[in-house]
């Protein structure tokens, strides 16, 4: 691979990292604004939003994303006016800044795709004009000119009151630490116009001594701008540890330039002459002394304005320094670079998702292979081999848990997205809504976090549109004017439970039944439990809305929500009380990759239950044994009546010659799904088993209450039971028996 190809690959990786970081900054920007809208005095949130915008602008400038830089600068300027109290925060400002957040996201999307849309450019210009109007700033006469490609031999005199002088020196390891000096110059041009620039190359060694990864250049430039010192200083804050930047403001007296020459050249008279010649060539016509400065400067002489000098910089335009001298401090400089990137980069490493998925797959195969080795050790009966394999399996389990933890992320980031959704939709509907978020630190698999966003979005919008009443309706019923919408998450029995609740009008049971009868989903007069009525909402195309809105009412969505949840091996349930609101509960497994399982056998077939769902194991109660010809029933467990399900009869494998002494000593595994418990009758209990979940092929999707499969150490296949599906099957069996019993007792002619 050529050097050019290497550079392109490095740049592509860096750009991808920039785009990922920009999304995080957009989230921080949005969160800060939403807090400010409710609490305008929160200066920390304002600073957080400003830092996010500035980070996006600065990093975009490094990659030459001019459209992002130009537009983000407008939003940053308005935020700076808020910080300095030049502009007061109001609804118009918050709305414009939130729209700016969306516009920046569109511009970043163009950077990622490599395409540009004239409509996006037009909307950027229109929104930028609106931001300037809110600031009270005049429209610019023309766009800023790009940086000159080369320094002019001489520059025409310009107005002194706007001309800054910048002296830039980038240290030896600047390139190694990921800095591009030219990117800062491009970024600087967004604040004004570079009138003259000279690249200083005296420090570049002969070719045979050149270190291709080292930086030897410095720059002297004249910069025309009305920006403040703070604005210009922030341009270079990303290079603070790998540069020496000196900024002289407009109107600086000659004595300050003499001090700058001393800083850059020390007592090297030849280097001072070269630096003065450079300045004269850039159009600076005042007299400058060439001698080594020994006398103190005049009291009236202005001092230099340093740019975050955290370590001394070696002169780049004086006598050439030895490469070995610079390299002697390389470790110290790199350590400083790590300090500068303190925080997130020292604790987090970005890893491609496909690499992580591959690692988890390999860990799964290691678990299976380890189980096989452990089984062989048990067969051999050698104590030394058993001890060694047990140690290996303990390490495998720790490795498995650690690897799975890499994919576990808090759901709070997903919840945070809904702050903006609730704000925008509530304004669109003319309702007051308070969003209450809890359990944001609850962790779940990253793949499921990504997949759950759209179903949650639909549920939140439905609650706001159909569930929560208008301002007048709430006051008429004695409720607070602002509706309450809550998002909550918590762990329970090896699952993640996500709840969306509101205190609105609740579901209209009669209207749902009427609509279901009209669509022939149920028979007229059919008696349904509340649970069955609420489940009708998940039928395709079902809607009780009297009018269609932009948000909902077309009967499209709830069936899709249910399919999305079920594709993640989860369940969704509704409970509602008229006049008091609705609770939607989503129950999902912690991970889709590996779990701790409990292995059982029924009719010669291995079945695995999630270990976290297993409450206890007991002998088959007498009342179950007396009903050996039934699929399900109920039994008394220490005063609690629980349903039971015979897995052998449920799967139709009881009459296949497996009724041996094992089946005569059958057991009941009591499992729980939320607050509900059920007993599953099995032939044998085989104990705990680390389970690597393998998805079932599409041709097996019709099988009842199966969530997947796994491979045992012996090479046999075991089926992973879906606890929620088994609960639903037990309920259905009980209802069928109840209906049949009622029909058998009905008078002749009415059955």
CSV table of C-alpha atoms in Angstrom, one decimal, residues 27 31 408-419 436-444 449 456 486-491 496-499:
chain,number,residue,atom,x,y,z
A,27,UNK,CA,-26.8,15.7,21.9
A,31,UNK,CA,-29.8,18.9,26.2
A,408,UNK,CA,-24.1,-3.0,27.6
A,409,UNK,CA,-25.0,0.7,27.5
A,410,UNK,CA,-27.3,2.7,29.7
A,411,UNK,CA,-30.7,3.4,28.2
A,412,UNK,CA,-30.6,7.0,29.4
A,413,UNK,CA,-29.1,8.2,26.1
A,414,UNK,CA,-32.2,6.9,24.3
A,415,UNK,CA,-34.5,8.5,26.9
A,416,UNK,CA,-32.7,11.8,26.4
A,417,UNK,CA,-33.8,12.0,22.8
A,418,UNK,CA,-37.4,12.3,23.9
A,419,UNK,CA,-36.8,15.6,25.7
A,436,UNK,CA,-40.3,12.5,33.8
A,437,UNK,CA,-37.4,10.1,33.2
A,438,UNK,CA,-36.2,7.5,35.7
A,439,UNK,CA,-33.9,4.5,35.5
A,440,UNK,CA,-31.7,6.0,32.8
A,441,UNK,CA,-28.7,4.1,34.2
A,442,UNK,CA,-30.3,0.8,33.5
A,443,UNK,CA,-28.1,-1.1,31.0
A,444,UNK,CA,-29.0,-3.3,28.1
A,449,UNK,CA,-30.9,0.1,22.5
A,456,UNK,CA,-40.6,4.1,22.0
A,486,UNK,CA,-43.1,9.2,32.2
A,487,UNK,CA,-40.3,6.9,30.9
A,488,UNK,CA,-38.9,4.4,33.3
A,489,UNK,CA,-36.5,1.4,33.0
A,490,UNK,CA,-35.4,-1.3,35.5
A,491,UNK,CA,-34.0,-4.8,35.7
A,496,UNK,CA,-35.1,-5.2,31.1
A,497,UNK,CA,-38.5,-3.6,31.7
A,498,UNK,CA,-39.2,-0.3,29.9
A,499,UNK,CA,-42.4,1.6,30.8
